[in-house]
Every structure is written in C-alpha cells, then in structure tokens.
Amino acid sequence: MTINYLYAFISVLIISLVSFVGVFSLSVGETLLKKYINFFISLAIGALLGDAFIHMIPEAFKSGLNSSTIGILIIVGLLIFFVIEKFIHWHHHGEDKEENHIHPVGKLVLFTDGFHNMIDGVIIGASFLVSVPVGIATTIAVILHEIPQEIGDFAVLIHSGYTKKRAIWLNFFSALASFIGLIFIFVFGNIIQNSVVWFVPIAAGGFIY
C-alpha cells in the first residue's frame, strides 16, 4: 500500500506542475498575447463546460446518486459560486486603488480551480487505493483535461489584470490544492471516498456558473 501512496503523490505533483504551461506566454510578445487571449478565454470556457457536462455530471450519475439529488447539488454549486463572486466583487470595491485593476473574475477562477484541483486529488487518491493501474489511468485522464483548462485559466488571470509571472504562480498555488484532497483521502479513506460523490456535482455547478 505504501507504493500506492508514493505513486499517488508523484501523480498529483505532476498534475500540479501542469499549471506551469502558462510559462510559454513569457516568451510571447504582449501584442501577440492580446491577439490570442480571447481564444484562450474561449478555451477555458469550453474546458470548464466540457468538464462539467462530459466528465463530472456523468461521473455523479455513475456514483449512484439519483437525478433529483444531482440536480439539487448542481444548483447548490451555482448558488455557492454566485455568492462567492458577489462577495469578491464587494470586497474588490474596498481595496486600495493600486489593486482596482484586478477584476473579481480572476479571484473566482482561482477559487473554483482550487476547489476542482482538491476534488482531483481526492479522485486520484481513491483510484490509487483501488490499484496502481486504475490510478495511472485516472491520472492520465486528469492531465489531458487539465492542460487546456490551465492554459485557459492563465489567460483569464491575465485578462483580469494580473501580471504574467503573478498569474503563473497563483495558478500553481491553486493547483497545489490537489494535495489537500490527496491527504484527505489517505487519512480518512472510505469516508472521504464515499463523500466525494456529493462534491462532484457541486463542483460541476461551479464550472457551469
């Protein structure tokens, strides 16, 4: 079982490092970046909606939750992130003038992505508790949908007013939330593994919002 923990840790570390895909933009001129930033923002929207409708919601149905419960949890997710956005927007008006160029949506993306990464950590940890092959397959799937999403998230952070270097590091720190999920699943085992099915549709609601 110790080797499973090691593989899970390495997998989550690799997924966290995927957040650095935004580094490529450091070598791209500001004009060129602005030219394609709308494309990457669209990519982020597509990745979030695709992840919600193609990955998370079907996964919730596979978990055994009935459609009514899933629907309610999705609405709960929408409401949670609506309240978070309004709170951030309200807090945004109270900040110093030098921070006023940061749009609230950037902070919302960081929070949403952090929550999503935490769920990824739980899912990967649970997969490796089943077996190493299942864990590796899950890790590959997560990486494939993380790459376009991380590029898109980086573009949104830039569009929200963050500098490129700050956006890269904030994106990375958000990705580290996956370790929280991994630690939870290793400490609490089956309790967290059974509870994660409730968090998946809530996260989907946040992505749709």
PDB file of N, CA and C in Angstrom, residues 60-112:
ATOM      1  N   ALA A  60     -21.121  11.694 -11.594  1.00  0.00           N
ATOM      2  CA  ALA A  60     -22.080  11.757 -10.483  1.00  0.00           C
ATOM      3  C   ALA A  60     -23.189  10.721 -10.660  1.00  0.00           C
ATOM      4  N   PHE A  61     -23.663  10.549 -11.908  1.00  0.00           N
ATOM      5  CA  PHE A  61     -24.702   9.545 -12.175  1.00  0.00           C
ATOM      6  C   PHE A  61     -24.169   8.129 -11.959  1.00  0.00           C
ATOM      7  N   LYS A  62     -22.902   7.913 -12.343  1.00  0.00           N
ATOM      8  CA  LYS A  62     -22.293   6.589 -12.152  1.00  0.00           C
ATOM      9  C   LYS A  62     -22.138   6.250 -10.671  1.00  0.00           C
ATOM     10  N   SER A  63     -22.031   7.278  -9.835  1.00  0.00           N
ATOM     11  CA  SER A  63     -21.803   7.055  -8.406  1.00  0.00           C
ATOM     12  C   SER A  63     -23.026   6.493  -7.697  1.00  0.00           C
ATOM     13  N   GLY A  64     -24.186   6.562  -8.366  1.00  0.00           N
ATOM     14  CA  GLY A  64     -25.399   6.020  -7.757  1.00  0.00           C
ATOM     15  C   GLY A  64     -26.352   7.066  -7.218  1.00  0.00           C
ATOM     16  N   LEU A  65     -25.964   8.345  -7.261  1.00  0.00           N
ATOM     17  CA  LEU A  65     -26.871   9.408  -6.828  1.00  0.00           C
ATOM     18  C   LEU A  65     -28.034   9.510  -7.805  1.00  0.00           C
ATOM     19  N   ASN A  66     -29.241   9.760  -7.296  1.00  0.00           N
ATOM     20  CA  ASN A  66     -30.388   9.893  -8.202  1.00  0.00           C
ATOM     21  C   ASN A  66     -30.382  11.267  -8.860  1.00  0.00           C
ATOM     22  N   SER A  67     -31.143  11.397  -9.949  1.00  0.00           N
ATOM     23  CA  SER A  67     -31.116  12.609 -10.762  1.00  0.00           C
ATOM     24  C   SER A  67     -31.567  13.847  -9.985  1.00  0.00           C
ATOM     25  N   SER A  68     -32.540  13.682  -9.086  1.00  0.00           N
ATOM     26  CA  SER A  68     -33.028  14.821  -8.297  1.00  0.00           C
ATOM     27  C   SER A  68     -31.929  15.362  -7.386  1.00  0.00           C
ATOM     28  N   THR A  69     -31.212  14.450  -6.724  1.00  0.00           N
ATOM     29  CA  THR A  69     -30.127  14.859  -5.828  1.00  0.00           C
ATOM     30  C   THR A  69     -29.023  15.561  -6.605  1.00  0.00           C
ATOM     31  N   ILE A  70     -28.673  15.003  -7.764  1.00  0.00           N
ATOM     32  CA  ILE A  70     -27.627  15.604  -8.595  1.00  0.00           C
ATOM     33  C   ILE A  70     -28.038  17.002  -9.040  1.00  0.00           C
ATOM     34  N   GLY A  71     -29.301  17.136  -9.478  1.00  0.00           N
ATOM     35  CA  GLY A  71     -29.799  18.441  -9.908  1.00  0.00           C
ATOM     36  C   GLY A  71     -29.742  19.474  -8.792  1.00  0.00           C
ATOM     37  N   ILE A  72     -30.152  19.065  -7.598  1.00  0.00           N
ATOM     38  CA  ILE A  72     -30.125  19.974  -6.440  1.00  0.00           C
ATOM     39  C   ILE A  72     -28.692  20.383  -6.110  1.00  0.00           C
ATOM     40  N   LEU A  73     -27.763  19.413  -6.144  1.00  0.00           N
ATOM     41  CA  LEU A  73     -26.364  19.706  -5.821  1.00  0.00           C
ATOM     42  C   LEU A  73     -25.733  20.634  -6.860  1.00  0.00           C
ATOM     43  N   ILE A  74     -26.123  20.479  -8.139  1.00  0.00           N
ATOM     44  CA  ILE A  74     -25.621  21.377  -9.188  1.00  0.00           C
ATOM     45  C   ILE A  74     -26.097  22.804  -8.917  1.00  0.00           C
ATOM     46  N   ILE A  75     -27.385  22.937  -8.546  1.00  0.00           N
ATOM     47  CA  ILE A  75     -27.932  24.257  -8.214  1.00  0.00           C
ATOM     48  C   ILE A  75     -27.222  24.837  -6.994  1.00  0.00           C
ATOM     49  N   VAL A  76     -26.931  23.971  -6.009  1.00  0.00           N
ATOM     50  CA  VAL A  76     -26.182  24.412  -4.824  1.00  0.00           C
ATOM     51  C   VAL A  76     -24.820  24.964  -5.246  1.00  0.00           C
ATOM     52  N   GLY A  77     -24.159  24.260  -6.183  1.00  0.00           N
ATOM     53  CA  GLY A  77     -22.871  24.725  -6.695  1.00  0.00           C
ATOM     54  C   GLY A  77     -22.986  26.081  -7.372  1.00  0.00           C
ATOM     55  N   LEU A  78     -24.037  26.251  -8.191  1.00  0.00           N
ATOM     56  CA  LEU A  78     -24.277  27.536  -8.856  1.00  0.00           C
ATOM     57  C   LEU A  78     -24.452  28.657  -7.831  1.00  0.00           C
ATOM     58  N   LEU A  79     -25.260  28.390  -6.802  1.00  0.00           N
ATOM     59  CA  LEU A  79     -25.533  29.401  -5.776  1.00  0.00           C
ATOM     60  C   LEU A  79     -24.286  29.735  -4.960  1.00  0.00           C
ATOM     61  N   ILE A  80     -23.504  28.691  -4.626  1.00  0.00           N
ATOM     62  CA  ILE A  80     -22.279  28.907  -3.850  1.00  0.00           C
ATOM     63  C   ILE A  80     -21.334  29.847  -4.589  1.00  0.00           C
ATOM     64  N   PHE A  81     -21.115  29.573  -5.888  1.00  0.00           N
ATOM     65  CA  PHE A  81     -20.172  30.386  -6.641  1.00  0.00           C
ATOM     66  C   PHE A  81     -20.747  31.753  -7.005  1.00  0.00           C
ATOM     67  N   PHE A  82     -22.083  31.859  -7.076  1.00  0.00           N
ATOM     68  CA  PHE A  82     -22.724  33.166  -7.248  1.00  0.00           C
ATOM     69  C   PHE A  82     -22.447  34.037  -6.024  1.00  0.00           C
ATOM     70  N   VAL A  83     -22.635  33.459  -4.831  1.00  0.00           N
ATOM     71  CA  VAL A  83     -22.391  34.189  -3.581  1.00  0.00           C
ATOM     72  C   VAL A  83     -20.914  34.562  -3.464  1.00  0.00           C
ATOM     73  N   ILE A  84     -20.028  33.624  -3.833  1.00  0.00           N
ATOM     74  CA  ILE A  84     -18.584  33.890  -3.765  1.00  0.00           C
ATOM     75  C   ILE A  84     -18.215  35.055  -4.674  1.00  0.00           C
ATOM     76  N   GLU A  85     -18.771  35.054  -5.903  1.00  0.00           N
ATOM     77  CA  GLU A  85     -18.467  36.129  -6.849  1.00  0.00           C
ATOM     78  C   GLU A  85     -18.944  37.472  -6.310  1.00  0.00           C
ATOM     79  N   LYS A  86     -20.163  37.497  -5.740  1.00  0.00           N
ATOM     80  CA  LYS A  86     -20.699  38.751  -5.205  1.00  0.00           C
ATOM     81  C   LYS A  86     -19.861  39.240  -4.023  1.00  0.00           C
ATOM     82  N   PHE A  87     -19.404  38.298  -3.186  1.00  0.00           N
ATOM     83  CA  PHE A  87     -18.564  38.667  -2.048  1.00  0.00           C
ATOM     84  C   PHE A  87     -17.239  39.245  -2.526  1.00  0.00           C
ATOM     85  N   ILE A  88     -16.630  38.586  -3.517  1.00  0.00           N
ATOM     86  CA  ILE A  88     -15.354  39.058  -4.055  1.00  0.00           C
ATOM     87  C   ILE A  88     -15.537  40.428  -4.702  1.00  0.00           C
ATOM     88  N   HIS A  89     -16.662  40.598  -5.424  1.00  0.00           N
ATOM     89  CA  HIS A  89     -16.943  41.875  -6.085  1.00  0.00           C
ATOM     90  C   HIS A  89     -17.107  42.984  -5.046  1.00  0.00           C
ATOM     91  N   TRP A  90     -17.793  42.663  -3.932  1.00  0.00           N
ATOM     92  CA  TRP A  90     -17.985  43.637  -2.853  1.00  0.00           C
ATOM     93  C   TRP A  90     -16.650  43.972  -2.195  1.00  0.00           C
ATOM     94  N   HIS A  91     -15.848  42.935  -1.929  1.00  0.00           N
ATOM     95  CA  HIS A  91     -14.536  43.141  -1.308  1.00  0.00           C
ATOM     96  C   HIS A  91     -13.623  43.928  -2.238  1.00  0.00           C
ATOM     97  N   HIS A  92     -13.797  43.688  -3.544  1.00  0.00           N
ATOM     98  CA  HIS A  92     -12.982  44.338  -4.564  1.00  0.00           C
ATOM     99  C   HIS A  92     -13.114  45.860  -4.481  1.00  0.00           C
ATOM    100  N   HIS A  93     -14.315  46.359  -4.193  1.00  0.00           N
ATOM    101  CA  HIS A  93     -14.538  47.802  -4.126  1.00  0.00           C
ATOM    102  C   HIS A  93     -13.871  48.426  -2.910  1.00  0.00           C
ATOM    103  N   GLY A  94     -13.543  47.620  -1.901  1.00  0.00           N
ATOM    104  CA  GLY A  94     -12.918  48.143  -0.697  1.00  0.00           C
ATOM    105  C   GLY A  94     -11.411  48.116  -0.731  1.00  0.00           C
ATOM    106  N   GLU A  95     -10.817  47.634  -1.835  1.00  0.00           N
ATOM    107  CA  GLU A  95      -9.367  47.515  -1.915  1.00  0.00           C
ATOM    108  C   GLU A  95      -8.724  48.846  -2.270  1.00  0.00           C
ATOM    109  N   ASP A  96      -7.419  48.925  -2.084  1.00  0.00           N
ATOM    110  CA  ASP A  96      -6.667  50.123  -2.447  1.00  0.00           C
ATOM    111  C   ASP A  96      -6.707  50.332  -3.946  1.00  0.00           C
ATOM    112  N   LYS A  97      -6.433  51.555  -4.359  1.00  0.00           N
ATOM    113  CA  LYS A  97      -6.550  51.907  -5.771  1.00  0.00           C
ATOM    114  C   LYS A  97      -5.617  51.095  -6.650  1.00  0.00           C
ATOM    115  N   GLU A  98      -4.426  50.777  -6.141  1.00  0.00           N
ATOM    116  CA  GLU A  98      -3.488  50.036  -6.994  1.00  0.00           C
ATOM    117  C   GLU A  98      -3.968  48.625  -7.286  1.00  0.00           C
ATOM    118  N   GLU A  99      -4.926  48.108  -6.500  1.00  0.00           N
ATOM    119  CA  GLU A  99      -5.435  46.763  -6.722  1.00  0.00           C
ATOM    120  C   GLU A  99      -6.714  46.768  -7.548  1.00  0.00           C
ATOM    121  N   ASN A 100      -7.229  47.986  -7.873  1.00  0.00           N
ATOM    122  CA  ASN A 100      -8.518  48.082  -8.543  1.00  0.00           C
ATOM    123  C   ASN A 100      -8.495  47.576  -9.977  1.00  0.00           C
ATOM    124  N   HIS A 101      -7.302  47.357 -10.527  1.00  0.00           N
ATOM    125  CA  HIS A 101      -7.237  46.854 -11.892  1.00  0.00           C
ATOM    126  C   HIS A 101      -7.444  45.343 -11.943  1.00  0.00           C
ATOM    127  N   ILE A 102      -7.501  44.675 -10.788  1.00  0.00           N
ATOM    128  CA  ILE A 102      -7.729  43.231 -10.748  1.00  0.00           C
ATOM    129  C   ILE A 102      -9.228  42.965 -10.753  1.00  0.00           C
ATOM    130  N   HIS A 103      -9.699  42.301 -11.806  1.00  0.00           N
ATOM    131  CA  HIS A 103     -11.133  42.005 -11.925  1.00  0.00           C
ATOM    132  C   HIS A 103     -11.495  40.830 -11.014  1.00  0.00           C
ATOM    133  N   PRO A 104     -12.677  40.885 -10.370  1.00  0.00           N
ATOM    134  CA  PRO A 104     -13.087  39.806  -9.452  1.00  0.00           C
ATOM    135  C   PRO A 104     -13.116  38.421 -10.087  1.00  0.00           C
ATOM    136  N   VAL A 105     -13.363  38.345 -11.402  1.00  0.00           N
ATOM    137  CA  VAL A 105     -13.468  37.029 -12.041  1.00  0.00           C
ATOM    138  C   VAL A 105     -12.159  36.258 -11.926  1.00  0.00           C
ATOM    139  N   GLY A 106     -11.028  36.964 -11.857  1.00  0.00           N
ATOM    140  CA  GLY A 106      -9.744  36.290 -11.707  1.00  0.00           C
ATOM    141  C   GLY A 106      -9.651  35.542 -10.393  1.00  0.00           C
ATOM    142  N   LYS A 107     -10.121  36.183  -9.308  1.00  0.00           N
ATOM    143  CA  LYS A 107     -10.112  35.547  -7.995  1.00  0.00           C
ATOM    144  C   LYS A 107     -11.097  34.382  -7.956  1.00  0.00           C
ATOM    145  N   LEU A 108     -12.218  34.552  -8.643  1.00  0.00           N
ATOM    146  CA  LEU A 108     -13.214  33.480  -8.692  1.00  0.00           C
ATOM    147  C   LEU A 108     -12.650  32.257  -9.408  1.00  0.00           C
ATOM    148  N   VAL A 109     -11.905  32.492 -10.502  1.00  0.00           N
ATOM    149  CA  VAL A 109     -11.284  31.395 -11.244  1.00  0.00           C
ATOM    150  C   VAL A 109     -10.291  30.653 -10.359  1.00  0.00           C
ATOM    151  N   LEU A 110      -9.496  31.393  -9.589  1.00  0.00           N
ATOM    152  CA  LEU A 110      -8.522  30.766  -8.689  1.00  0.00           C
ATOM    153  C   LEU A 110      -9.216  29.901  -7.643  1.00  0.00           C
ATOM    154  N   PHE A 111     -10.298  30.417  -7.074  1.00  0.00           N
ATOM    155  CA  PHE A 111     -11.039  29.665  -6.054  1.00  0.00           C
ATOM    156  C   PHE A 111     -11.678  28.420  -6.663  1.00  0.00           C
ATOM    157  N   THR A 112     -12.336  28.595  -7.819  1.00  0.00           N
ATOM    158  CA  THR A 112     -13.004  27.475  -8.484  1.00  0.00           C
ATOM    159  C   THR A 112     -12.001  26.405  -8.885  1.00  0.00           C
TER     160      THR A 112
END
